[in-house]
Amino acid sequence: TCALPIWTTQFMFTHNPFAELSGSITPLAMQLYVVLMFLLVLGGTLLDTIHKKSAKYFFQSAEKSKKNRTRTIGGGEKAGIAVKTVVEDVLMSAEFCNPRRRIAHLLGMYGFVTFIVTTALLIFCYPTAATPAPPLATTLWHLGALMVCVGGYWFWFFIRVDVAAEGNVWYKIMRADLFILTLLATTTFALIWSYLQMNAGGLWTQIILALFIVSSTTLFGTVLWSKFAHMFFKPAAAFQKRVQEADGSRANLP
């Protein structure tokens, strides 16, 4: 009795839902949708930068720090700082002191990147049954979505409600929560859609597909109002902080 669920799960992870979807939606339409989502993210990030004057702030802060620095750092040292920033602040999320919060963030971050990359790969390279996708690609697509769900739901229902962390009840929703909620909705509906499609879910498959499209469009189309663009600013802010600490300007700032 236990063999069937295990076999079904293994089969699901090697299932390419976009190949079957190509029977009703052309690969070109799916590819144009992905391009549109990319443009929405790009445009939303640029508008967010203009609206919040993030770039202007960084340049002004850099100019101000020049007057307070106690030493000059060379190009080699800056390159080392950049590498350290990428490794510690980006890849390892070292800014999180709470280990649970850090693990949840890493699960969500790496799951999201894996999900996005493999989605583009499946849609652009293996969009039909005539172009079968490698099992590794489909497995990573499902695992990426699953990692987002594990990290995201763990954060929302267990970490966010912890007074030592966020201190918010799970049902209190603010605008800042738009990113995590739409991301969770997108990956959750993606997994359910893939499962139902594999098991010929009929009408429910179409309903979940529609919800998957709506949630993903909301995720990528609301960059200006969500914390999506925040992920692009954090590495720049972390790098600038490390440079200021290295040249002594941060310690002298009022």
Short mmCIF file of C-alpha atoms in Angstrom, two decimals, residues 35-250:
data_model
loop_
_atom_site.label_atom_id
_atom_site.label_comp_id
_atom_site.label_asym_id
_atom_site.label_seq_id
_atom_site.Cartn_x
_atom_site.Cartn_y
_atom_site.Cartn_z
CA VAL A 35 9.33 37.49 -21.42
CA LEU A 36 6.47 39.73 -20.27
CA MET A 37 7.02 38.73 -16.64
CA PHE A 38 10.73 39.51 -17.01
CA LEU A 39 9.91 42.95 -18.40
CA LEU A 40 7.48 43.58 -15.55
CA VAL A 41 10.18 42.76 -13.00
CA LEU A 42 12.71 44.95 -14.81
CA GLY A 43 10.30 47.86 -15.17
CA GLY A 44 9.03 47.52 -11.60
CA THR A 45 12.56 47.49 -10.22
CA LEU A 46 13.52 50.60 -12.19
CA LEU A 47 10.37 52.42 -11.07
CA ASP A 48 11.02 51.34 -7.49
CA THR A 49 14.57 52.72 -7.73
CA ILE A 50 13.26 56.04 -9.05
CA HIS A 51 10.38 56.22 -6.58
CA LYS A 52 12.48 55.43 -3.49
CA LYS A 53 15.54 57.23 -4.88
CA SER A 54 17.67 54.23 -3.96
CA ALA A 55 20.41 54.89 -6.51
CA LYS A 56 20.59 58.55 -5.51
CA TYR A 57 20.90 57.54 -1.86
CA PHE A 58 23.77 55.14 -2.59
CA PHE A 59 25.69 57.74 -4.59
CA GLN A 60 25.16 60.43 -1.93
CA SER A 61 26.22 58.02 0.81
CA ALA A 62 29.34 57.06 -1.16
CA GLU A 63 30.29 60.71 -1.68
CA LYS A 64 29.72 61.48 1.99
CA SER A 65 31.84 58.53 3.10
CA LYS A 66 34.80 59.75 1.02
CA LYS A 67 35.12 62.76 3.33
CA ASN A 68 35.19 60.57 6.43
CA ARG A 69 37.42 57.69 5.36
CA THR A 70 40.71 57.18 7.16
CA ARG A 71 42.36 55.05 4.49
CA THR A 72 42.10 54.33 0.77
CA ILE A 73 41.34 50.81 -0.36
CA GLY A 74 42.61 49.55 -3.72
CA GLY A 75 40.89 47.64 -6.49
CA GLY A 76 42.13 44.27 -5.28
CA GLU A 77 40.75 44.82 -1.80
CA LYS A 78 37.43 46.00 -3.24
CA ALA A 79 37.27 42.86 -5.36
CA GLY A 80 37.86 40.77 -2.23
CA ILE A 81 35.11 42.67 -0.43
CA ALA A 82 32.78 42.04 -3.37
CA VAL A 83 33.50 38.30 -3.27
CA LYS A 84 32.98 38.21 0.49
CA THR A 85 29.70 40.10 0.09
CA VAL A 86 28.45 37.61 -2.51
CA VAL A 87 29.48 34.57 -0.47
CA GLU A 88 28.41 35.69 3.01
CA ASP A 89 25.58 38.19 2.47
CA VAL A 90 24.03 36.80 -0.71
CA LEU A 91 24.74 33.07 -0.88
CA MET A 92 24.72 32.41 2.89
CA SER A 93 22.41 35.24 4.10
CA ALA A 94 24.74 35.99 6.99
CA GLU A 95 22.70 39.06 8.03
CA PHE A 96 20.16 36.77 9.73
CA CYS A 97 21.19 36.10 13.33
CA ASN A 98 18.23 33.82 14.01
CA PRO A 99 19.22 30.39 12.60
CA ARG A 100 15.59 29.38 11.93
CA ARG A 101 14.94 32.60 10.03
CA ARG A 102 18.15 32.09 8.08
CA ILE A 103 17.34 28.51 7.09
CA ALA A 104 13.81 29.46 6.06
CA HIS A 105 15.18 32.33 3.97
CA LEU A 106 17.78 30.12 2.28
CA LEU A 107 15.16 27.48 1.47
CA GLY A 108 12.93 30.13 -0.07
CA MET A 109 15.74 31.90 -1.92
CA TYR A 110 17.39 28.85 -3.47
CA GLY A 111 14.01 27.26 -4.13
CA PHE A 112 12.78 30.40 -5.90
CA VAL A 113 15.90 30.68 -8.06
CA THR A 114 15.73 26.98 -8.95
CA PHE A 115 12.02 27.22 -9.75
CA ILE A 116 12.43 30.30 -11.97
CA VAL A 117 15.46 28.98 -13.87
CA THR A 118 13.93 25.57 -14.53
CA THR A 119 10.60 27.13 -15.54
CA ALA A 120 12.38 29.16 -18.21
CA LEU A 121 14.39 26.08 -19.24
CA LEU A 122 11.31 23.87 -19.61
CA ILE A 123 9.30 26.48 -21.49
CA PHE A 124 12.03 27.60 -23.89
CA CYS A 125 13.90 24.33 -24.44
CA TYR A 126 11.41 21.52 -23.74
CA PRO A 127 7.95 22.99 -24.34
CA THR A 128 6.29 19.99 -26.03
CA ALA A 129 6.10 16.21 -25.80
CA ALA A 130 8.26 16.07 -28.94
CA THR A 131 11.10 17.61 -26.93
CA PRO A 132 11.19 15.50 -23.74
CA ALA A 133 12.80 17.26 -20.80
CA PRO A 134 15.65 15.65 -18.83
CA PRO A 135 14.41 14.17 -15.54
CA LEU A 136 16.87 16.41 -13.69
CA ALA A 137 15.19 19.57 -15.02
CA THR A 138 11.67 18.50 -14.06
CA THR A 139 12.85 17.18 -10.69
CA LEU A 140 14.55 20.50 -9.91
CA TRP A 141 11.39 22.37 -10.96
CA HIS A 142 9.29 20.45 -8.46
CA LEU A 143 11.99 20.55 -5.76
CA GLY A 144 12.41 24.30 -6.20
CA ALA A 145 8.69 24.88 -5.70
CA LEU A 146 8.69 22.50 -2.72
CA MET A 147 11.64 24.31 -1.11
CA VAL A 148 9.81 27.63 -1.40
CA CYS A 149 6.74 26.10 0.21
CA VAL A 150 8.70 24.57 3.09
CA GLY A 151 10.68 27.74 3.81
CA GLY A 152 7.75 30.09 3.19
CA TYR A 153 5.11 28.28 5.23
CA TRP A 154 7.62 27.68 8.02
CA PHE A 155 8.30 31.41 8.12
CA TRP A 156 4.65 32.44 7.89
CA PHE A 157 3.11 30.08 10.46
CA PHE A 158 6.00 29.52 12.90
CA ILE A 159 8.68 32.21 12.64
CA ARG A 160 6.62 35.26 11.77
CA VAL A 161 4.36 34.72 14.78
CA ASP A 162 7.36 34.39 17.10
CA VAL A 163 7.76 37.57 19.15
CA ALA A 164 11.55 37.14 19.01
CA ALA A 165 11.37 37.28 15.19
CA GLU A 166 8.58 39.18 13.44
CA GLY A 167 6.01 39.15 16.22
CA ASN A 168 2.95 39.25 13.92
CA VAL A 169 -0.04 36.95 14.01
CA TRP A 170 -0.21 34.79 10.88
CA TYR A 171 -3.52 36.26 9.69
CA LYS A 172 -2.38 39.91 9.90
CA ILE A 173 -1.45 40.83 6.33
CA MET A 174 0.40 43.99 5.35
CA ARG A 175 1.58 45.32 1.99
CA ALA A 176 5.09 44.10 2.76
CA ASP A 177 3.70 40.55 2.83
CA LEU A 178 2.60 40.74 -0.82
CA PHE A 179 5.82 39.16 -2.08
CA ILE A 180 5.91 36.14 0.22
CA LEU A 181 2.18 35.44 -0.14
CA THR A 182 2.14 35.61 -3.95
CA LEU A 183 5.34 33.56 -4.08
CA LEU A 184 3.79 30.89 -1.86
CA ALA A 185 0.60 30.94 -3.92
CA THR A 186 2.55 30.58 -7.17
CA THR A 187 4.65 27.60 -6.07
CA THR A 188 1.76 25.92 -4.23
CA PHE A 189 -0.56 26.14 -7.23
CA ALA A 190 2.30 25.00 -9.49
CA LEU A 191 2.72 21.77 -7.51
CA ILE A 192 -1.02 21.12 -7.29
CA TRP A 193 -1.45 21.83 -11.01
CA SER A 194 1.33 19.41 -11.92
CA TYR A 195 -0.16 16.69 -9.73
CA LEU A 196 -3.70 17.14 -11.03
CA GLN A 197 -2.53 17.30 -14.62
CA MET A 198 -0.63 14.05 -14.21
CA ASN A 199 -3.75 12.42 -12.76
CA ALA A 200 -6.17 13.89 -15.33
CA GLY A 201 -7.85 16.25 -12.87
CA GLY A 202 -10.22 17.66 -15.51
CA LEU A 203 -11.92 20.93 -14.51
CA TRP A 204 -9.91 21.26 -11.31
CA THR A 205 -6.70 21.18 -13.34
CA GLN A 206 -7.92 24.19 -15.36
CA ILE A 207 -8.99 26.05 -12.22
CA ILE A 208 -5.64 25.51 -10.49
CA LEU A 209 -3.82 26.48 -13.69
CA ALA A 210 -5.78 29.73 -13.79
CA LEU A 211 -4.88 30.41 -10.14
CA PHE A 212 -1.23 29.60 -10.91
CA ILE A 213 -1.21 32.16 -13.74
CA VAL A 214 -3.01 34.81 -11.67
CA SER A 215 -0.68 34.39 -8.68
CA SER A 216 2.49 34.42 -10.80
CA THR A 217 1.31 37.50 -12.71
CA THR A 218 0.62 39.22 -9.40
CA LEU A 219 4.04 38.17 -8.09
CA PHE A 220 5.96 39.62 -11.03
CA GLY A 221 3.58 42.49 -11.77
CA THR A 222 3.58 44.07 -8.30
CA VAL A 223 7.32 44.61 -7.87
CA LEU A 224 6.74 48.33 -7.26
CA TRP A 225 4.51 47.61 -4.25
CA SER A 226 6.09 44.45 -2.84
CA LYS A 227 9.51 43.59 -1.40
CA PHE A 228 10.56 41.86 -4.64
CA ALA A 229 12.97 44.64 -5.65
CA HIS A 230 14.50 44.48 -2.18
CA MET A 231 16.53 41.43 -3.20
CA PHE A 232 18.38 43.53 -5.80
CA PHE A 233 19.21 46.35 -3.37
CA LYS A 234 20.44 44.22 -0.48
CA PRO A 235 23.73 43.11 -2.11
CA ALA A 236 24.57 46.72 -3.07
CA ALA A 237 23.84 47.96 0.45
CA ALA A 238 25.89 45.13 1.99
CA PHE A 239 28.83 45.86 -0.32
CA GLN A 240 28.73 49.56 0.48
CA LYS A 241 28.62 48.82 4.21
CA ARG A 242 31.69 46.56 3.99
CA VAL A 243 33.61 49.15 1.95
CA GLN A 244 32.82 51.86 4.49
CA GLU A 245 33.93 49.62 7.33
CA ALA A 246 37.17 48.84 5.48
CA ASP A 247 38.09 52.49 4.73
CA GLY A 248 37.04 53.70 8.19
CA SER A 249 34.32 56.04 6.99
CA ARG A 250 31.50 54.11 8.63
#
